[in-house]
């Protein structure tokens, strides 16, 4: 074991990335392998994406240890086939990284019987079971006397059938190799056959029930990381939902504030409109009536000097005069023809006033329009 230290030191420099394996399920493993398949073989080896497997090949009372990663084979060590090579020795010799790799027994090519078959494409899902029925016809052994497996060589373009190779090895040729492995035999993940170039053929002759499946040492960590990732995703989604809710609440409050300001502005606009309309109405009403100054000026010009007023009242469109005059019956004639009022008339009977010697009268008229800027006297003689 001491004659191959260089190979061991080279293995110690392999990248550590290969220790990280998928533990979240078969889908992630398939997905990872599919993505890694797009990378060149050398890059996969450099990144440690292909952890490979540990090959054990017996012969000449020794066991040769080799590392396979993709199509790359590397010799590691040679140990005696005396049954002394166990898990502890493998860990001490190869290190924990290599001793944890799946272990495969490689049989010499001369021990295997290989037959080519043509099978329907539907047989691909249960290829091992299908070729098991062909062992009696293709080999001189029964199915119980051999360890067998099959591999697909290709698919015919003409009829879509599969070109399959049956690989069978008598169990009597496998037992000595298993005995040479000693304590490592129960931990085998598979049994393969060496091809003509020394590389494994790519089959697994070991019965499925006897195949050792190593537990992933990083499975718990991967599950924990998956749980943390799910919790982080849930927290992120919850935070995002809270942010959206907060943004919606803020938008609602902003809309409420803007709506209140809009309602206040609408109310003020309505008030302003009402004031403008009221002022316009007053202006129109005022424009439709004569000014009081113009009415008084017009009355001053038309009433004789022998008449004086006790009361002058303008209510809505009605003009009321109460006073004393020596020419009370003639007042109606003097007030007619004005553009500021119409229909002057005495209300009630004239009442003589003994103290002044005049008649008390009450006279009404209807206001009809605005007075001009300067009103000429209707009768110059009345001045």
Short mmCIF file of C-alpha atoms in Angstrom, two decimals:
data_model
loop_
_atom_site.label_atom_id
_atom_site.label_comp_id
_atom_site.label_asym_id
_atom_site.label_seq_id
_atom_site.Cartn_x
_atom_site.Cartn_y
_atom_site.Cartn_z
CA UNK A 1 0.00 0.00 0.00
CA UNK A 2 2.93 2.30 0.43
CA UNK A 3 4.01 2.10 -3.20
CA UNK A 4 1.27 4.47 -4.49
CA UNK A 5 1.41 7.60 -2.33
CA UNK A 6 1.43 9.90 -5.32
CA UNK A 7 -1.95 8.67 -6.46
CA UNK A 8 -3.43 9.28 -3.03
CA UNK A 9 -2.01 12.79 -2.84
CA UNK A 10 -3.53 13.52 -6.23
CA UNK A 11 -6.91 12.37 -4.93
CA UNK A 12 -6.64 14.71 -1.96
CA UNK A 13 -6.49 17.63 -4.37
CA UNK A 14 -9.82 16.76 -6.04
CA UNK A 15 -12.44 19.49 -5.62
CA UNK A 16 -14.73 19.43 -2.65
CA UNK A 17 -17.81 20.33 -4.66
CA UNK A 18 -18.51 16.68 -5.33
CA UNK A 19 -19.52 16.20 -1.70
CA UNK A 20 -22.60 18.28 -2.27
CA UNK A 21 -25.28 15.99 -3.64
CA UNK A 22 -28.96 16.47 -4.22
CA UNK A 23 -31.06 15.39 -1.29
CA UNK A 24 -34.37 17.04 -2.15
CA UNK A 25 -35.69 14.13 -4.21
CA UNK A 26 -35.30 12.28 -7.44
CA UNK A 27 -36.54 15.18 -9.50
CA UNK A 28 -33.76 17.46 -8.28
CA UNK A 29 -31.22 14.73 -8.88
CA UNK A 30 -32.48 14.19 -12.42
CA UNK A 31 -32.62 17.92 -13.01
CA UNK A 32 -29.09 18.39 -11.73
CA UNK A 33 -27.76 15.56 -13.88
CA UNK A 34 -29.54 16.94 -16.92
CA UNK A 35 -28.01 20.37 -16.40
CA UNK A 36 -24.59 18.91 -15.74
CA UNK A 37 -24.82 16.84 -18.92
CA UNK A 38 -24.60 20.04 -20.96
CA UNK A 39 -21.16 20.76 -19.52
CA UNK A 40 -18.00 19.28 -21.02
CA UNK A 41 -16.63 16.21 -19.27
CA UNK A 42 -13.46 18.00 -18.13
CA UNK A 43 -15.47 20.85 -16.68
CA UNK A 44 -17.73 18.42 -14.81
CA UNK A 45 -14.65 16.77 -13.37
CA UNK A 46 -13.12 20.11 -12.43
CA UNK A 47 -16.29 21.22 -10.68
CA UNK A 48 -16.75 17.90 -8.95
CA UNK A 49 -20.27 17.46 -10.32
CA UNK A 50 -19.51 13.82 -11.20
CA UNK A 51 -18.55 12.17 -7.90
CA UNK A 52 -17.94 8.94 -9.72
CA UNK A 53 -17.64 5.49 -8.19
CA UNK A 54 -14.94 3.33 -6.63
CA UNK A 55 -14.07 0.31 -8.78
CA UNK A 56 -12.74 -2.87 -7.18
CA UNK A 57 -11.09 -5.32 -9.60
CA UNK A 58 -9.70 -8.60 -8.30
CA UNK A 59 -6.88 -10.64 -9.76
CA UNK A 60 -3.52 -12.20 -8.87
CA UNK A 61 -4.44 -12.27 -5.15
CA UNK A 62 -4.86 -8.50 -5.05
CA UNK A 63 -7.58 -5.94 -5.40
CA UNK A 64 -6.98 -2.93 -7.58
CA UNK A 65 -8.78 0.29 -6.56
CA UNK A 66 -9.69 2.72 -9.30
CA UNK A 67 -11.76 5.91 -9.44
CA UNK A 68 -14.18 6.42 -12.31
CA UNK A 69 -15.60 9.86 -13.06
CA UNK A 70 -17.43 9.88 -16.36
CA UNK A 71 -15.08 8.33 -18.91
CA UNK A 72 -12.01 9.12 -16.82
CA UNK A 73 -10.35 6.27 -14.92
CA UNK A 74 -7.67 6.84 -12.27
CA UNK A 75 -5.69 4.21 -10.42
CA UNK A 76 -5.70 4.72 -6.68
CA UNK A 77 -4.10 1.77 -4.93
CA UNK A 78 -3.61 -1.97 -4.87
CA UNK A 79 -4.38 -3.94 -1.71
CA UNK A 80 -3.92 -7.66 -0.98
CA UNK A 81 -6.96 -9.88 -1.46
CA UNK A 82 -6.65 -11.52 1.95
CA UNK A 83 -9.86 -10.14 3.44
CA UNK A 84 -8.07 -7.52 5.53
CA UNK A 85 -9.32 -4.57 3.49
CA UNK A 86 -12.37 -3.24 5.36
CA UNK A 87 -14.19 0.08 5.74
CA UNK A 88 -11.77 1.45 8.31
CA UNK A 89 -8.79 0.58 6.11
CA UNK A 90 -10.50 2.13 3.09
CA UNK A 91 -11.14 5.36 5.00
CA UNK A 92 -7.57 5.49 6.26
CA UNK A 93 -6.12 4.73 2.84
CA UNK A 94 -8.41 6.75 0.57
CA UNK A 95 -9.88 9.36 2.86
CA UNK A 96 -13.52 9.89 3.76
CA UNK A 97 -14.34 11.49 0.41
CA UNK A 98 -13.40 8.43 -1.62
CA UNK A 99 -14.42 5.77 0.86
CA UNK A 100 -17.99 7.14 0.76
CA UNK A 101 -18.26 6.62 -3.00
CA UNK A 102 -20.42 3.75 -4.33
CA UNK A 103 -18.31 0.61 -4.61
CA UNK A 104 -18.50 -1.59 -7.71
CA UNK A 105 -16.90 -4.94 -8.36
CA UNK A 106 -15.44 -5.18 -11.87
CA UNK A 107 -15.25 -8.70 -13.37
CA UNK A 108 -12.88 -9.67 -16.19
CA UNK A 109 -14.35 -9.56 -19.68
CA UNK A 110 -13.66 -13.29 -20.18
CA UNK A 111 -16.16 -14.27 -17.48
CA UNK A 112 -19.17 -12.73 -19.22
CA UNK A 113 -21.43 -14.07 -21.97
CA UNK A 114 -22.72 -11.31 -24.23
CA UNK A 115 -25.60 -11.77 -26.67
CA UNK A 116 -27.32 -9.19 -28.88
CA UNK A 117 -31.10 -9.18 -29.00
CA UNK A 118 -33.78 -7.25 -30.83
CA UNK A 119 -36.72 -6.31 -28.61
CA UNK A 120 -39.81 -4.12 -29.02
CA UNK A 121 -39.51 -0.53 -27.85
CA UNK A 122 -42.11 -1.19 -25.13
CA UNK A 123 -39.60 -3.51 -23.40
CA UNK A 124 -37.38 -0.58 -22.41
CA UNK A 125 -39.33 0.06 -19.17
CA UNK A 126 -38.79 -3.53 -17.91
CA UNK A 127 -35.68 -4.49 -19.81
CA UNK A 128 -34.12 -6.67 -17.09
CA UNK A 129 -37.30 -8.70 -16.61
CA UNK A 130 -37.74 -9.19 -20.34
CA UNK A 131 -34.20 -10.42 -21.02
CA UNK A 132 -34.49 -12.79 -18.06
CA UNK A 133 -36.80 -14.96 -20.14
CA UNK A 134 -34.18 -15.12 -22.91
CA UNK A 135 -31.38 -16.54 -20.75
CA UNK A 136 -32.42 -20.18 -21.28
CA UNK A 137 -32.36 -19.73 -25.06
CA UNK A 138 -29.35 -17.43 -25.38
CA UNK A 139 -27.00 -19.08 -22.84
CA UNK A 140 -26.29 -22.65 -21.68
CA UNK A 141 -27.31 -21.66 -18.16
CA UNK A 142 -30.59 -21.22 -16.37
CA UNK A 143 -31.69 -17.88 -15.01
CA UNK A 144 -30.91 -18.97 -11.42
CA UNK A 145 -27.35 -19.94 -12.32
CA UNK A 146 -26.25 -16.58 -13.67
CA UNK A 147 -26.15 -12.94 -12.71
CA UNK A 148 -27.41 -10.93 -15.64
CA UNK A 149 -28.31 -7.50 -16.89
CA UNK A 150 -28.98 -5.80 -20.22
CA UNK A 151 -28.11 -2.54 -21.86
CA UNK A 152 -29.64 -0.71 -24.82
CA UNK A 153 -27.25 -0.28 -27.71
CA UNK A 154 -29.57 1.77 -29.91
CA UNK A 155 -32.92 1.97 -31.61
CA UNK A 156 -33.56 1.00 -35.17
CA UNK A 157 -34.86 3.73 -37.43
CA UNK A 158 -36.70 1.30 -39.70
CA UNK A 159 -39.09 -0.31 -37.21
CA UNK A 160 -38.30 1.46 -33.91
CA UNK A 161 -37.16 -1.75 -32.18
CA UNK A 162 -34.32 -1.78 -29.67
CA UNK A 163 -30.89 -3.30 -30.13
CA UNK A 164 -30.15 -4.81 -26.71
CA UNK A 165 -27.14 -6.64 -25.36
CA UNK A 166 -27.61 -9.37 -22.75
CA UNK A 167 -24.69 -9.73 -20.33
CA UNK A 168 -24.64 -12.86 -18.15
CA UNK A 169 -21.96 -14.16 -15.78
CA UNK A 170 -22.15 -17.53 -14.03
CA UNK A 171 -22.50 -17.17 -10.29
CA UNK A 172 -19.64 -19.62 -9.80
CA UNK A 173 -17.34 -17.01 -11.40
CA UNK A 174 -18.63 -14.21 -9.15
CA UNK A 175 -18.30 -15.99 -5.80
CA UNK A 176 -14.44 -16.08 -5.76
CA UNK A 177 -14.31 -12.37 -6.55
CA UNK A 178 -16.74 -11.61 -3.73
CA UNK A 179 -14.68 -13.76 -1.37
CA UNK A 180 -11.54 -11.81 -2.30
CA UNK A 181 -13.23 -8.57 -1.25
CA UNK A 182 -13.91 -9.88 2.23
CA UNK A 183 -15.75 -7.31 4.42
CA UNK A 184 -16.36 -5.01 1.44
CA UNK A 185 -18.56 -7.52 -0.41
CA UNK A 186 -21.83 -6.75 1.43
CA UNK A 187 -21.38 -3.03 0.71
CA UNK A 188 -21.27 -3.30 -3.07
CA UNK A 189 -23.59 -1.04 -5.06
CA UNK A 190 -23.22 -3.15 -8.19
CA UNK A 191 -21.20 -5.60 -10.25
CA UNK A 192 -19.99 -4.59 -13.69
CA UNK A 193 -17.92 -6.23 -16.41
CA UNK A 194 -14.77 -4.83 -17.95
CA UNK A 195 -14.98 -4.05 -21.64
CA UNK A 196 -12.22 -4.64 -24.12
CA UNK A 197 -10.48 -1.36 -23.24
CA UNK A 198 -10.64 -2.06 -19.51
CA UNK A 199 -13.42 0.44 -18.82
CA UNK A 200 -16.68 -0.80 -17.20
CA UNK A 201 -19.30 -2.03 -19.64
CA UNK A 202 -22.15 -0.15 -17.96
CA UNK A 203 -24.35 -2.94 -16.53
CA UNK A 204 -25.19 -4.02 -13.01
CA UNK A 205 -25.21 -7.78 -12.50
CA UNK A 206 -25.95 -7.58 -8.80
CA UNK A 207 -29.48 -8.51 -7.81
CA UNK A 208 -31.54 -5.38 -7.00
CA UNK A 209 -32.30 -6.68 -3.50
CA UNK A 210 -28.55 -7.05 -2.71
CA UNK A 211 -27.47 -3.63 -3.97
CA UNK A 212 -26.14 -1.42 -1.19
CA UNK A 213 -27.59 2.06 -1.23
CA UNK A 214 -25.46 4.44 0.73
CA UNK A 215 -27.24 7.09 2.68
CA UNK A 216 -26.44 10.59 1.65
CA UNK A 217 -24.51 12.22 4.52
CA UNK A 218 -25.74 15.58 3.37
CA UNK A 219 -29.37 14.56 3.08
CA UNK A 220 -30.35 16.07 6.42
CA UNK A 221 -28.48 19.26 5.61
CA UNK A 222 -30.13 19.42 2.21
CA UNK A 223 -33.55 18.85 3.75
CA UNK A 224 -32.78 21.51 6.35
CA UNK A 225 -31.64 23.89 3.63
CA UNK A 226 -34.78 23.08 1.65
CA UNK A 227 -36.90 23.81 4.71
CA UNK A 228 -35.03 27.07 5.27
CA UNK A 229 -35.50 27.96 1.61
CA UNK A 230 -39.23 27.21 1.83
CA UNK A 231 -39.51 29.27 5.01
CA UNK A 232 -37.58 32.10 3.38
CA UNK A 233 -39.83 31.88 0.34
CA UNK A 234 -42.92 31.90 2.54
CA UNK A 235 -41.54 34.84 4.54
CA UNK A 236 -40.71 36.68 1.32
CA UNK A 237 -44.19 36.09 -0.03
CA UNK A 238 -45.73 37.14 3.28
CA UNK A 239 -43.57 40.27 3.34
CA UNK A 240 -44.49 40.99 -0.25
CA UNK A 241 -48.16 40.52 0.59
CA UNK A 242 -47.81 42.82 3.62
CA UNK A 243 -46.08 45.41 1.45
CA UNK A 244 -48.88 45.21 -1.10
CA UNK A 245 -51.46 45.53 1.68
CA UNK A 246 -49.63 48.49 3.18
CA UNK A 247 -49.39 50.09 -0.25
CA UNK A 248 -53.10 49.45 -0.84
CA UNK A 249 -53.99 50.95 2.57
CA UNK A 250 -51.80 53.98 1.89
CA UNK A 251 -53.38 54.39 -1.53
CA UNK A 252 -56.84 54.10 0.01
CA UNK A 253 -56.00 56.72 2.63
CA UNK A 254 -54.55 58.99 -0.05
CA UNK A 255 -57.68 58.54 -2.13
CA UNK A 256 -59.81 59.29 0.94
CA UNK A 257 -57.82 62.47 1.64
CA UNK A 258 -58.01 63.50 -1.97
CA UNK A 259 -61.71 62.68 -2.05
CA UNK A 260 -62.30 64.80 1.05
CA UNK A 261 -60.35 67.66 -0.50
CA UNK A 262 -62.26 67.14 -3.74
CA UNK A 263 -65.59 67.20 -1.89
CA UNK A 264 -64.54 70.37 -0.06
CA UNK A 265 -63.45 71.95 -3.34
CA UNK A 266 -66.74 70.88 -4.95
CA UNK A 267 -68.68 72.37 -2.03
CA UNK A 268 -66.75 75.63 -2.23
CA UNK A 269 -67.18 75.67 -5.99
CA UNK A 270 -70.93 75.17 -5.56
CA UNK A 271 -71.06 77.95 -2.98
CA UNK A 272 -69.13 80.23 -5.26
CA UNK A 273 -71.43 79.32 -8.14
CA UNK A 274 -74.46 80.01 -5.94
CA UNK A 275 -73.00 83.35 -4.90
CA UNK A 276 -72.24 84.24 -8.50
CA UNK A 277 -75.70 83.21 -9.60
CA UNK A 278 -77.27 85.09 -6.66
CA UNK A 279 -75.24 88.17 -7.45
CA UNK A 280 -76.18 87.86 -11.10
CA UNK A 281 -79.82 87.50 -10.12
CA UNK A 282 -79.58 90.58 -7.92
CA UNK A 283 -77.83 92.44 -10.69
CA UNK A 284 -80.53 91.44 -13.15
CA UNK A 285 -83.26 92.36 -10.67
CA UNK A 286 -81.58 95.64 -9.88
CA UNK A 287 -81.11 96.34 -13.56
CA UNK A 288 -84.77 95.62 -14.19
CA UNK A 289 -85.83 98.24 -11.62
CA UNK A 290 -85.14 101.96 -11.60
CA UNK A 291 -82.76 103.31 -9.05
CA UNK A 292 -84.31 104.98 -6.02
CA UNK A 293 -82.31 108.13 -6.71
CA UNK A 294 -83.67 108.22 -10.25
CA UNK A 295 -87.26 107.71 -8.94
CA UNK A 296 -86.88 110.51 -6.41
CA UNK A 297 -85.34 112.79 -9.04
CA UNK A 298 -88.16 112.00 -11.43
CA UNK A 299 -90.80 112.69 -8.72
CA UNK A 300 -89.11 115.98 -7.83
CA UNK A 301 -89.35 117.12 -11.42
CA UNK A 302 -92.98 116.08 -11.87
CA UNK A 303 -94.62 117.03 -8.55
CA UNK A 304 -95.73 120.70 -8.21
CA UNK A 305 -94.35 122.97 -5.52
CA UNK A 306 -97.72 122.96 -3.71
CA UNK A 307 -97.25 119.25 -2.96
CA UNK A 308 -95.06 117.73 -0.37
CA UNK A 309 -94.68 114.11 0.64
CA UNK A 310 -95.00 112.57 4.07
CA UNK A 311 -93.97 109.10 2.94
CA UNK A 312 -92.29 107.58 -0.10
CA UNK A 313 -92.16 103.80 -0.23
CA UNK A 314 -90.61 101.45 -2.82
CA UNK A 315 -91.49 97.80 -2.18
CA UNK A 316 -90.65 95.30 -4.96
CA UNK A 317 -92.19 96.84 -8.06
CA UNK A 318 -94.66 99.06 -6.24
CA UNK A 319 -94.23 102.79 -5.62
CA UNK A 320 -96.39 104.37 -2.86
CA UNK A 321 -96.68 108.12 -2.19
CA UNK A 322 -98.47 109.63 0.81
CA UNK A 323 -98.61 113.42 1.16
CA UNK A 324 -100.52 116.70 1.01
CA UNK A 325 -101.26 118.70 -2.12
CA UNK A 326 -103.47 121.52 -3.34
CA UNK A 327 -103.57 119.81 -6.73
CA UNK A 328 -104.14 116.22 -5.63
CA UNK A 329 -106.53 115.24 -8.47
CA UNK A 330 -104.06 116.56 -11.04
CA UNK A 331 -101.14 114.47 -9.73
CA UNK A 332 -102.11 111.45 -11.76
CA UNK A 333 -101.79 113.43 -14.97
CA UNK A 334 -98.41 114.82 -13.94
CA UNK A 335 -97.03 111.34 -13.14
CA UNK A 336 -98.19 109.69 -16.33
CA UNK A 337 -95.78 109.22 -19.24
CA UNK A 338 -92.73 108.41 -17.12
CA UNK A 339 -90.38 105.63 -18.18
CA UNK A 340 -89.77 104.66 -14.56
CA UNK A 341 -93.32 103.74 -13.55
CA UNK A 342 -96.72 103.11 -15.01
CA UNK A 343 -100.39 103.13 -14.00
CA UNK A 344 -100.29 105.87 -11.38
CA UNK A 345 -103.57 105.94 -9.43
CA UNK A 346 -105.03 107.42 -6.23
CA UNK A 347 -105.87 104.95 -3.54
CA UNK A 348 -108.84 105.83 -1.41
CA UNK A 349 -110.60 109.17 -1.13
CA UNK A 350 -108.93 112.51 -0.73
CA UNK A 351 -109.04 113.80 2.85
CA UNK A 352 -109.01 117.58 3.43
CA UNK A 353 -106.51 118.81 5.98
CA UNK A 354 -107.96 121.91 7.77
CA UNK A 355 -104.61 122.93 9.19
CA UNK A 356 -102.83 123.24 5.86
CA UNK A 357 -105.80 123.70 3.59
CA UNK A 358 -104.53 120.82 1.39
CA UNK A 359 -105.89 117.42 0.53
CA UNK A 360 -104.27 114.28 1.94
CA UNK A 361 -103.73 111.68 -0.78
CA UNK A 362 -102.30 108.17 -1.26
CA UNK A 363 -100.96 107.44 -4.71
CA UNK A 364 -99.50 104.18 -6.10
CA UNK A 365 -97.69 103.25 -9.32
CA UNK A 366 -95.88 100.24 -10.81
CA UNK A 367 -92.12 100.55 -11.40
CA UNK A 368 -91.24 99.41 -14.88
CA UNK A 369 -87.56 100.14 -15.70
CA UNK A 370 -84.28 101.87 -14.98
CA UNK A 371 -84.05 105.56 -15.16
CA UNK A 372 -81.85 107.19 -17.79
CA UNK A 373 -78.69 109.00 -16.82
CA UNK A 374 -80.54 112.32 -16.96
CA UNK A 375 -84.29 112.60 -17.28
CA UNK A 376 -85.72 115.68 -18.93
CA UNK A 377 -88.85 117.17 -17.32
CA UNK A 378 -92.02 115.98 -18.97
CA UNK A 379 -93.59 119.38 -18.61
CA UNK A 380 -91.39 122.49 -18.49
CA UNK A 381 -94.28 124.49 -17.12
CA UNK A 382 -94.41 122.39 -14.02
CA UNK A 383 -91.04 123.67 -12.76
#
